[in-house]
Coordinates of C-alpha atoms and ligand atoms in Angstrom, one line a residue:
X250 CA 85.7 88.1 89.2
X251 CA 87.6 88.3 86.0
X252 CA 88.4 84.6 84.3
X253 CA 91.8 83.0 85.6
X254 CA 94.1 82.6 83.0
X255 CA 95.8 79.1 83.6
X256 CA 99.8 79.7 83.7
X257 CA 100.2 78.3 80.4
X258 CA 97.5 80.6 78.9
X259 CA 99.6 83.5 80.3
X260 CA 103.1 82.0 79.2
X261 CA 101.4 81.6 75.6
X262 CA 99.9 85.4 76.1
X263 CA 103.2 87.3 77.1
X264 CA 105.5 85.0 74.6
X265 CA 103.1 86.3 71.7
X266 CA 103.2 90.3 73.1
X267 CA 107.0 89.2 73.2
X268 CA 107.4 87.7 70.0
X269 CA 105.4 91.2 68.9
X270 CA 108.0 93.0 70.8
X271 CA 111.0 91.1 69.0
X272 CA 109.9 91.6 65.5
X273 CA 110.0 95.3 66.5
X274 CA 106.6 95.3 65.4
X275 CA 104.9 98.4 66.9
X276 CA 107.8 98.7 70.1
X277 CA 108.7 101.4 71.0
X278 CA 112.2 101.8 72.5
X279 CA 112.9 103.8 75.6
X280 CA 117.2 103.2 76.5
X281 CA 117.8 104.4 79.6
X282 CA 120.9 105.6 78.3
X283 CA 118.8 108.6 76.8
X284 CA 117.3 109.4 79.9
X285 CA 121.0 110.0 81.5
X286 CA 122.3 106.5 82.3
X287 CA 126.0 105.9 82.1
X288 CA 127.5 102.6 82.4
X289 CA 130.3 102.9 84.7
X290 CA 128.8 101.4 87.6
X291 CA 129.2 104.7 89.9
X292 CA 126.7 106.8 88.8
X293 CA 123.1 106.5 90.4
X294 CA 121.3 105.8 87.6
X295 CA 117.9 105.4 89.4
X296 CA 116.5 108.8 88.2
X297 CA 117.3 107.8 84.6
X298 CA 115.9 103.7 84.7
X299 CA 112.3 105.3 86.4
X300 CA 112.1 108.2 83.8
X301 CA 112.7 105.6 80.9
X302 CA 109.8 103.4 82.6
X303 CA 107.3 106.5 82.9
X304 CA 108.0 106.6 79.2
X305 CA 107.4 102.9 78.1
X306 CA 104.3 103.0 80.6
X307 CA 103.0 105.6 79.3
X308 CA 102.9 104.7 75.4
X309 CA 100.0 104.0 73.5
X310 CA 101.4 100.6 72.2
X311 CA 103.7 97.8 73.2
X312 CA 107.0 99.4 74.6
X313 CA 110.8 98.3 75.5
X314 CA 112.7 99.8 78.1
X315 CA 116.2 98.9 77.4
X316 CA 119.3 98.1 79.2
X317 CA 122.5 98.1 77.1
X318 CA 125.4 95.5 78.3
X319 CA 127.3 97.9 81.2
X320 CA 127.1 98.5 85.0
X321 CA 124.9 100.1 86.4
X322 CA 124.5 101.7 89.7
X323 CA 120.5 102.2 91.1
X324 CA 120.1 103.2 94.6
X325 CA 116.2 102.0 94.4
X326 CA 113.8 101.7 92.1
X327 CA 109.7 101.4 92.0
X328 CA 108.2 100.9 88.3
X329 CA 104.3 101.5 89.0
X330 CA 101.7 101.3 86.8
X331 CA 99.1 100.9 85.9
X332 CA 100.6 101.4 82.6
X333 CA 98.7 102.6 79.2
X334 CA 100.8 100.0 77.7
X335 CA 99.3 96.4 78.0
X336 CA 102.7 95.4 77.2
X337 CA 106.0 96.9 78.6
X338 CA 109.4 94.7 78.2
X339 CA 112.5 95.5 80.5
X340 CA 115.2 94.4 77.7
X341 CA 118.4 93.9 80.0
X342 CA 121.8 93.1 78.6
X343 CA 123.8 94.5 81.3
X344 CA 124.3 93.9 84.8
X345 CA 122.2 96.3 87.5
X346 CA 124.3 97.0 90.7
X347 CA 122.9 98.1 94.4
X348 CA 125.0 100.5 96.1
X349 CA 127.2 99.6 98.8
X350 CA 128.3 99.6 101.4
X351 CA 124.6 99.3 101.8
X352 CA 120.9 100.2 99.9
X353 CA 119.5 100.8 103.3
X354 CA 116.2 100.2 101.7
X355 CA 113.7 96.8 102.4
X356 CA 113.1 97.1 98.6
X357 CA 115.3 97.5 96.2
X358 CA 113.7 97.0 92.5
X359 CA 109.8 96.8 92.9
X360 CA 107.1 96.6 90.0
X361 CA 104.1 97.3 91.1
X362 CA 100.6 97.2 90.2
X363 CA 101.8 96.5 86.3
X364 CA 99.8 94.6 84.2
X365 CA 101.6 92.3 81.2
X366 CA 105.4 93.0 82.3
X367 CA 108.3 91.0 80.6
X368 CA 111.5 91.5 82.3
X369 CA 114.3 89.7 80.1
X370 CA 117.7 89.0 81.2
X371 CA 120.3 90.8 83.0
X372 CA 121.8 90.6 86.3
X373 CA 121.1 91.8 89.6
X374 CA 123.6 92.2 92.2
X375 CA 122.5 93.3 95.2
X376 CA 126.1 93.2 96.3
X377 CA 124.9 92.3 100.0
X378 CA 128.5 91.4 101.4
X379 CA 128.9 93.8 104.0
X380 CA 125.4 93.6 105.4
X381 CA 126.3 89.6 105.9
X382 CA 128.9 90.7 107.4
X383 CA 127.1 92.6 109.5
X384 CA 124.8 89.9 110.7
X385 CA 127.4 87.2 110.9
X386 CA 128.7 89.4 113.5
X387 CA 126.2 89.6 115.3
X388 CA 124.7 92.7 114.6
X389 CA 121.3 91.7 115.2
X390 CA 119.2 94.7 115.4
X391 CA 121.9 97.0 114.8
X392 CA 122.3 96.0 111.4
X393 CA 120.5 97.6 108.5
X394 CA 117.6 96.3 107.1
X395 CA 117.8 93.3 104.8
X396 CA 117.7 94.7 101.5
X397 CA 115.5 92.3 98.9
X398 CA 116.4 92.8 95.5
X399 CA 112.9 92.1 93.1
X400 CA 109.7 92.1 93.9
X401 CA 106.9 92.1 92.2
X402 CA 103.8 93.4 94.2
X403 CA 100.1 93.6 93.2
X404 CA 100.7 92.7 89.7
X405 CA 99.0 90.6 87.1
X406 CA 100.5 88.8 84.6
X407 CA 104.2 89.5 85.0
X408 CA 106.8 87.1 82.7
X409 CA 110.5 87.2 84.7
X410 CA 112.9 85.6 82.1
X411 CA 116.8 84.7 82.0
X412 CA 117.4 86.9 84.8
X413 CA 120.2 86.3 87.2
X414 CA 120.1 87.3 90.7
X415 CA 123.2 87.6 92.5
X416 CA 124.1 87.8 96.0
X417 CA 120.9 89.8 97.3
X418 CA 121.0 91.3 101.3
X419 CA 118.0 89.5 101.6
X420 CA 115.7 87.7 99.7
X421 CA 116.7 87.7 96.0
X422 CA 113.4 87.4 94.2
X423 CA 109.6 88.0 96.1
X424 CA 106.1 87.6 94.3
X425 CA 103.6 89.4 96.5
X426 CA 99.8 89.8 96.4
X427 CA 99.9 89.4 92.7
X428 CA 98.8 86.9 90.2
X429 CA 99.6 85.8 86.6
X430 CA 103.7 85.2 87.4
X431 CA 105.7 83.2 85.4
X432 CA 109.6 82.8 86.4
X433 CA 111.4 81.1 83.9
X434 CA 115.2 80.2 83.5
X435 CA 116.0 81.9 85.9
X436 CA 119.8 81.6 88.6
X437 CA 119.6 82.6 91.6
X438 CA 123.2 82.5 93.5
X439 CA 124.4 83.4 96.6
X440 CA 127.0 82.3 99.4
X441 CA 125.5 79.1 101.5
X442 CA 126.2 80.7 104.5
X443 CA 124.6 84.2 103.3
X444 CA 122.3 84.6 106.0
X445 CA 117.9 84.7 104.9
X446 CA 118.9 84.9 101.4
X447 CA 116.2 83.1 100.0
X448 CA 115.9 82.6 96.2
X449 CA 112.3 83.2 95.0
X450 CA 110.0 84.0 98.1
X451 CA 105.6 83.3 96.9
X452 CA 103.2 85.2 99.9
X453 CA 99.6 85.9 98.9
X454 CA 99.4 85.3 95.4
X455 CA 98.4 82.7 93.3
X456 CA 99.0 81.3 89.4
X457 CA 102.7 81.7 90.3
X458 CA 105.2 79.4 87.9
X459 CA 108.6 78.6 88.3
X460 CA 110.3 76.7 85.8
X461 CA 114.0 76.2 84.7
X462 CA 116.3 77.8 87.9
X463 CA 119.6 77.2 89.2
X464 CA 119.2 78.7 93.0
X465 CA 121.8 78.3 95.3
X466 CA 121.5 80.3 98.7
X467 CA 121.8 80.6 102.4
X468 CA 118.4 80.1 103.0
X469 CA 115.5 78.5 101.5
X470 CA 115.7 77.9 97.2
X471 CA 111.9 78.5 97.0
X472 CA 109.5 79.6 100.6
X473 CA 106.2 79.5 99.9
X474 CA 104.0 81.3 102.9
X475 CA 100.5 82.6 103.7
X476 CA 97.9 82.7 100.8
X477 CA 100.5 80.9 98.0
X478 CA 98.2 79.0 95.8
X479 CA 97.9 77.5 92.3
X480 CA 101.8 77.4 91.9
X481 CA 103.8 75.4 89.8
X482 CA 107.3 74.6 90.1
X483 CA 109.4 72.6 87.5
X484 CA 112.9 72.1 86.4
X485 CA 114.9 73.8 89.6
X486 CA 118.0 72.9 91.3
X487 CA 118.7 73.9 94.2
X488 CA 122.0 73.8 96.8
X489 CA 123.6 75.1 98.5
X490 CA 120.2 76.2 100.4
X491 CA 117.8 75.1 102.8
X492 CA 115.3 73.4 99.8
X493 CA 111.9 74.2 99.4
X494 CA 109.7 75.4 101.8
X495 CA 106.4 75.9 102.5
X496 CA 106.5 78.0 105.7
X497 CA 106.7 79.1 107.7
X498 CA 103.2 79.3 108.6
X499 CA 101.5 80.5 111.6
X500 CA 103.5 83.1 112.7
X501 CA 100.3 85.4 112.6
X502 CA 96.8 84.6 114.0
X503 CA 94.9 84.2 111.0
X504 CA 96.6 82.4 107.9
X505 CA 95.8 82.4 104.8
X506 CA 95.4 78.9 102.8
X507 CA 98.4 77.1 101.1
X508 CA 96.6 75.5 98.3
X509 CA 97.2 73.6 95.3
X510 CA 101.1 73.5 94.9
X511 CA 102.8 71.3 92.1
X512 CA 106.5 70.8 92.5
X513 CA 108.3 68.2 90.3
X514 CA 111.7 67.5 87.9
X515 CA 113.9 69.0 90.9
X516 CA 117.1 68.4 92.1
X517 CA 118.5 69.1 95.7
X518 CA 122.2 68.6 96.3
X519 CA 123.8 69.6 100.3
X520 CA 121.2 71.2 101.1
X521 CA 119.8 71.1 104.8
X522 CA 116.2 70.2 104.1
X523 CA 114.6 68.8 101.2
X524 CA 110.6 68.6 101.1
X525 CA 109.6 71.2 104.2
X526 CA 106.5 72.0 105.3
X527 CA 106.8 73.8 108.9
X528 CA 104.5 75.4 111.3
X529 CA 105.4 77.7 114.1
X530 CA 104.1 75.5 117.6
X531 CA 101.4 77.8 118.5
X532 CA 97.3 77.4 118.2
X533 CA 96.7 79.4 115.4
X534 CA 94.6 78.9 112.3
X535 CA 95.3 78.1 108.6
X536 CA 95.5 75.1 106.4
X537 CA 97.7 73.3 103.7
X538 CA 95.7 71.6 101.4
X539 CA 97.1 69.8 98.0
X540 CA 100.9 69.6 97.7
X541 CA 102.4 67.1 95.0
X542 CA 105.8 66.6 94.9
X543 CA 107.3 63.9 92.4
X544 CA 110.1 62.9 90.2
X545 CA 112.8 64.3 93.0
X546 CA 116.8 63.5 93.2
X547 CA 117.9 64.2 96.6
X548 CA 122.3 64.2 97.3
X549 CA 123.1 64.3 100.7
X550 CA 120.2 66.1 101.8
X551 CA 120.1 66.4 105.9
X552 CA 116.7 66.4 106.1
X553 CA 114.8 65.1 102.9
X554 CA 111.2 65.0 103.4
X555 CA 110.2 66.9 106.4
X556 CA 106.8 68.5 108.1
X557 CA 107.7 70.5 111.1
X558 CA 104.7 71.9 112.7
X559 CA 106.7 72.3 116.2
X560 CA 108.8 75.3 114.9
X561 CA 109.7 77.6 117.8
X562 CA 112.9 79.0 117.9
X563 CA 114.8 79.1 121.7
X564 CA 111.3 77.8 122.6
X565 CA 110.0 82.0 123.0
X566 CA 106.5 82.5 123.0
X567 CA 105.3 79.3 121.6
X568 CA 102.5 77.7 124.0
X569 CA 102.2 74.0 124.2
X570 CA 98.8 72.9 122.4
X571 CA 100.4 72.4 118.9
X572 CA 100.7 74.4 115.8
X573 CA 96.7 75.0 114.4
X574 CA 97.7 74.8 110.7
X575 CA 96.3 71.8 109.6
X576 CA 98.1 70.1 107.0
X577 CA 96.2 67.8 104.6
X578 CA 96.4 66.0 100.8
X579 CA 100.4 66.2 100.9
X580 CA 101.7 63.4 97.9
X581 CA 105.4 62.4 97.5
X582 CA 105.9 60.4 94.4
X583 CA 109.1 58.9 92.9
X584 CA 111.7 60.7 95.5
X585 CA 114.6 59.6 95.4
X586 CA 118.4 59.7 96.9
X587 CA 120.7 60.1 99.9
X588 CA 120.2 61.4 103.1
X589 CA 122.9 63.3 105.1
X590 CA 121.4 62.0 108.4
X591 CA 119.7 58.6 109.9
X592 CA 115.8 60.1 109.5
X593 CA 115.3 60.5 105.9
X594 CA 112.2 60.9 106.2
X595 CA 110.3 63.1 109.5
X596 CA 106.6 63.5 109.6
X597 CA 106.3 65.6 113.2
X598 CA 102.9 67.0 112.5
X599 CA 100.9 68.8 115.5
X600 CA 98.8 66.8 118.3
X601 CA 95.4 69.1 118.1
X602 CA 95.6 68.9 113.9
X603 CA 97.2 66.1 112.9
X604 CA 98.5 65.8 109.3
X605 CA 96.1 64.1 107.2
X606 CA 96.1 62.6 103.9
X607 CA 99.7 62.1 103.1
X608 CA 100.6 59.4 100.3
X609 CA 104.0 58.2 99.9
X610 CA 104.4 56.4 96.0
X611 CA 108.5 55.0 95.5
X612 CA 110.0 56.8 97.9
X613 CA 113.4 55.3 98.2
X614 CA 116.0 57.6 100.6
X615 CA 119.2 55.9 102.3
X616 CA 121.4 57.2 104.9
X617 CA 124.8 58.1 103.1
X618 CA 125.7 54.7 100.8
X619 CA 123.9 52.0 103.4
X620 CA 121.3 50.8 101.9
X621 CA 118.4 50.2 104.9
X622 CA 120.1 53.0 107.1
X623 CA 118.1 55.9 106.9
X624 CA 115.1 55.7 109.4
X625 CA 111.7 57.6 109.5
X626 CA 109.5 59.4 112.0
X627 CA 106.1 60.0 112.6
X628 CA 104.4 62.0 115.0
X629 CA 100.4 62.5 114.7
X630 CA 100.3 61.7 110.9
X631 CA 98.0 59.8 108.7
X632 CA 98.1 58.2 105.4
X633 CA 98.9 55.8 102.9
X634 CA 101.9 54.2 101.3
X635 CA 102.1 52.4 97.3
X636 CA 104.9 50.8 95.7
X637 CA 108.3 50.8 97.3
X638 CA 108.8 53.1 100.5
X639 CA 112.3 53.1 101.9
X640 CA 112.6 54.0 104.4
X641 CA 109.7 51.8 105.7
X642 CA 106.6 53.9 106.2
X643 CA 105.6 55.0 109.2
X644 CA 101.9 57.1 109.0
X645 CA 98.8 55.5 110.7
X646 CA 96.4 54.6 108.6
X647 CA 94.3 57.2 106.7
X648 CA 91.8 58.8 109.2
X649 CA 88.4 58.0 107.4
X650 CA 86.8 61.2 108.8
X651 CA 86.4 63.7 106.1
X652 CA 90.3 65.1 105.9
X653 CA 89.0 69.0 105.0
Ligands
NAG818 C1 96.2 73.8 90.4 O1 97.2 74.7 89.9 C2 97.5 74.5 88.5 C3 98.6 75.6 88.2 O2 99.7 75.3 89.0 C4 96.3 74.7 87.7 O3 96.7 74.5 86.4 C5 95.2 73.8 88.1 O4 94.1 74.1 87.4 C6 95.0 74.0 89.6 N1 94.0 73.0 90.1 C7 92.9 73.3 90.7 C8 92.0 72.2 91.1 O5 92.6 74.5 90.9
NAG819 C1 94.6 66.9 96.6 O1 95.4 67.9 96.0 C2 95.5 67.8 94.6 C3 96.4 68.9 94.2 O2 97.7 68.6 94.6 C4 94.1 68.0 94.0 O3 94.1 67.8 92.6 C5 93.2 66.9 94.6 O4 91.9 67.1 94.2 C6 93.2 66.9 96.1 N1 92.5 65.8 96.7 C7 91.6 66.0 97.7 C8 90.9 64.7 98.1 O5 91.3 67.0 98.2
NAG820 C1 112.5 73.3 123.9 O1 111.5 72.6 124.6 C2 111.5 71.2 124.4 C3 110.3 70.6 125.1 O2 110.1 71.2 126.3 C4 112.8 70.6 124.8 O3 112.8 69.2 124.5 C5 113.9 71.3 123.9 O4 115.2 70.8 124.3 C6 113.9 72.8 124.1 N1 114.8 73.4 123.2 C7 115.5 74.5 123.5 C8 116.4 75.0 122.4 O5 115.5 75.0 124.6

């Protein structure tokens, strides 16, 4: 196993191979205006973008693949590496456009298997209008697929910074199987009721950090699911949305862990949940173990803090015994705000795992203005409460077997 680089060890690692980059000291340029790229946001510039990466992957030093201001049409793109270049920059001043009506593609714009990527800037706009359209319809099945508009997939050390993501199909931003990913000041934007729009989507990959984003979307601001561990999130606000999630879990048989997640300094305003942690009801494995989240502002948040592990939609296929994720070492310190219904706070953990280990430190939610409105619920969860808790706390008491 190679040594894992803490996030801020990687931050400090691509800002120097960026600050290399910005003196111009041994980058090499690669405009994908040279490689056939007009800006008139018609033209399928896809062949051009992928023929100016092959370049700047392929040199001997650190390279720049640029983006002048403009439109620009791709229809898809995959960047793969691995590159010769330990340090490729995507310098993007103009705005990237999908095609419409549709891109009839699940990926739109995927790195992959790149090692020490800097995107900077730009805009993405996946333009997914007509494919809501299609599924506020009711399209269904008929529709085309949800096109998502970044991801980065089995990739190390990957530095996303001052992009904007605009109305994506589906979700704007995914980190997959990769590690090393840093995603800083970053907006994410889309219509509230943009359906499974999610803003930045973490699934088997760990040292992931947020920090610094405006997200607004029709679905989650931040999902975290299977195998998301070490992440750090920092600085976001988020609404319209459906907050941050981890989950859902335990769709699939076997899940793996949710470990390890930070999230702190955020913001939530109309959003429908707050804090979520859900399950699907049904008896399969996995665990969520160590989730801090602190210093939060909630504003008319329907559901602030919530653990679902009874999520079955139109109650298909979910059997009776309770979700099998356990869900352990959960903290909630200094959250704070209004709540847009009675139960502020809603611990419904599962009966054959119960949620163990949760600590509640100056929580303080109300129910619209009343003070000593909002109400809380518990269901099979254990822990312990410090300093002020309102609304009143509700868990048993810690179970003193081992919580692991
Ligand atoms: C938890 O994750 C953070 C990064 O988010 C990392 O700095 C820290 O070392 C991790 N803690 C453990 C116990 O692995
Ligand atoms: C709980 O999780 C935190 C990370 O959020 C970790 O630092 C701590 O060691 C965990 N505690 C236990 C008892 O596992
Ligand atoms: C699902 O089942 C539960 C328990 O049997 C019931 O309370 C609930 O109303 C059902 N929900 C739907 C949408 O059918």
């Amino acid at each position: 196993m190679p040594a894992r680089r803490s996030n801020l060890a990687l931050l400090a690692h691509l800002c120097v191979s960026l600050a290399a980059v910005a003196r111009g000291a041994a980058a090499t340029s690669y405009s994908v205006v040279d490689y056939g790229a007009v800006a008139d946001g018609r033209t399928n510039c896809a062949g051009a973008f992928l023929s100016a990466w092959d370049a700047a992957c392929a040199a001997e030093g650190p390279a720049a693949v640029v983006v002048p201001a403009g439109e620009f049409l791709v229809s898809r793109a995959r960047f793969s590496g691995p590159c010769r270049s330990g340090a490729v920059t995507v310098d993007i001043a103009g705005t990237v456009l999908a095609p419409v009506p549709y891109a009839g593609v699940q990926l739109w714009i995927v790195f992959q298997n790149v090692d020490g990527v800097a995107i900077n800037g730009g805009t993405l706009d996946g333009r997914g209008q007509a494919y809501w359209a299609c599924r506020r319809a009711g399209g269904g099945s008929s529709c085309p697929v949800a096109t998502r508009s970044l991801t980065i997939y089995r990739s190390r050390n990957v530095l996303i910074q001052g992009l904007t993501s605009l109305n994506s199909a589906g979700i704007h931003v995914t980190v997959q199987s990769s590690t090393g990913v840093a995603i800083v000041d970053t907006a994410v934007l889309a219509p509230g009721d943009s359906p499974n729009t999610d803003g930045i989507h973490i699934k088997q990959s760990s040292d992931v950090t947020v920090r610094n984003a405006r997200i607004g979307t029709g679905d989650d601001c931040i999902s975290m699911v299977e195998g998301s561990s070490d992440v750090w999130i920092q600085g976001i606000s988020c609404g319209p949305g459906h907050g941050i999630s981890i989950g859902s879990l335990g769709d699939t048989p076997e899940q793996l862990a949710v470990r390890n997640i930070t999230v702190r300094a955020v913001t939530l305003a109309g959003t429908t949940n707050g804090l979520r942690i859900k399950t699907w009801a049904k008896a399969n494995s996995g665990i969520v173990d160590g989730v801090a989240f602190s210093d939060v502002v909630m504003r008319d948040v329907r559901n602030p803090i919530i653990v679902d592990q009874n999520y079955c939609p139109g109650n298909v296929s979910c059997p009776t015994e309770g979700s099998g994720i356990k869900i352990t070492n959960v903290s909630y310190t200094d959250v704070v705000g209004t709540s847009a219904t009675p139960v502020a706070v809603r611990f419904d953990c599962s009966p054959s795992r119960p949620c163990t280990g949760i600590t509640m430190r100056n929580v303080r939610l109300s129910y619209g203005e009343q003070p000593g409105a909002a109400e809380s619920l518990c269901r099979n969860a254990h822990g312990v409460a410090y300093g002020q808790v309102v609304p009143p706390n509700c868990l048993a008491d810690q179970e003193m077997l081992c919580y692991k």
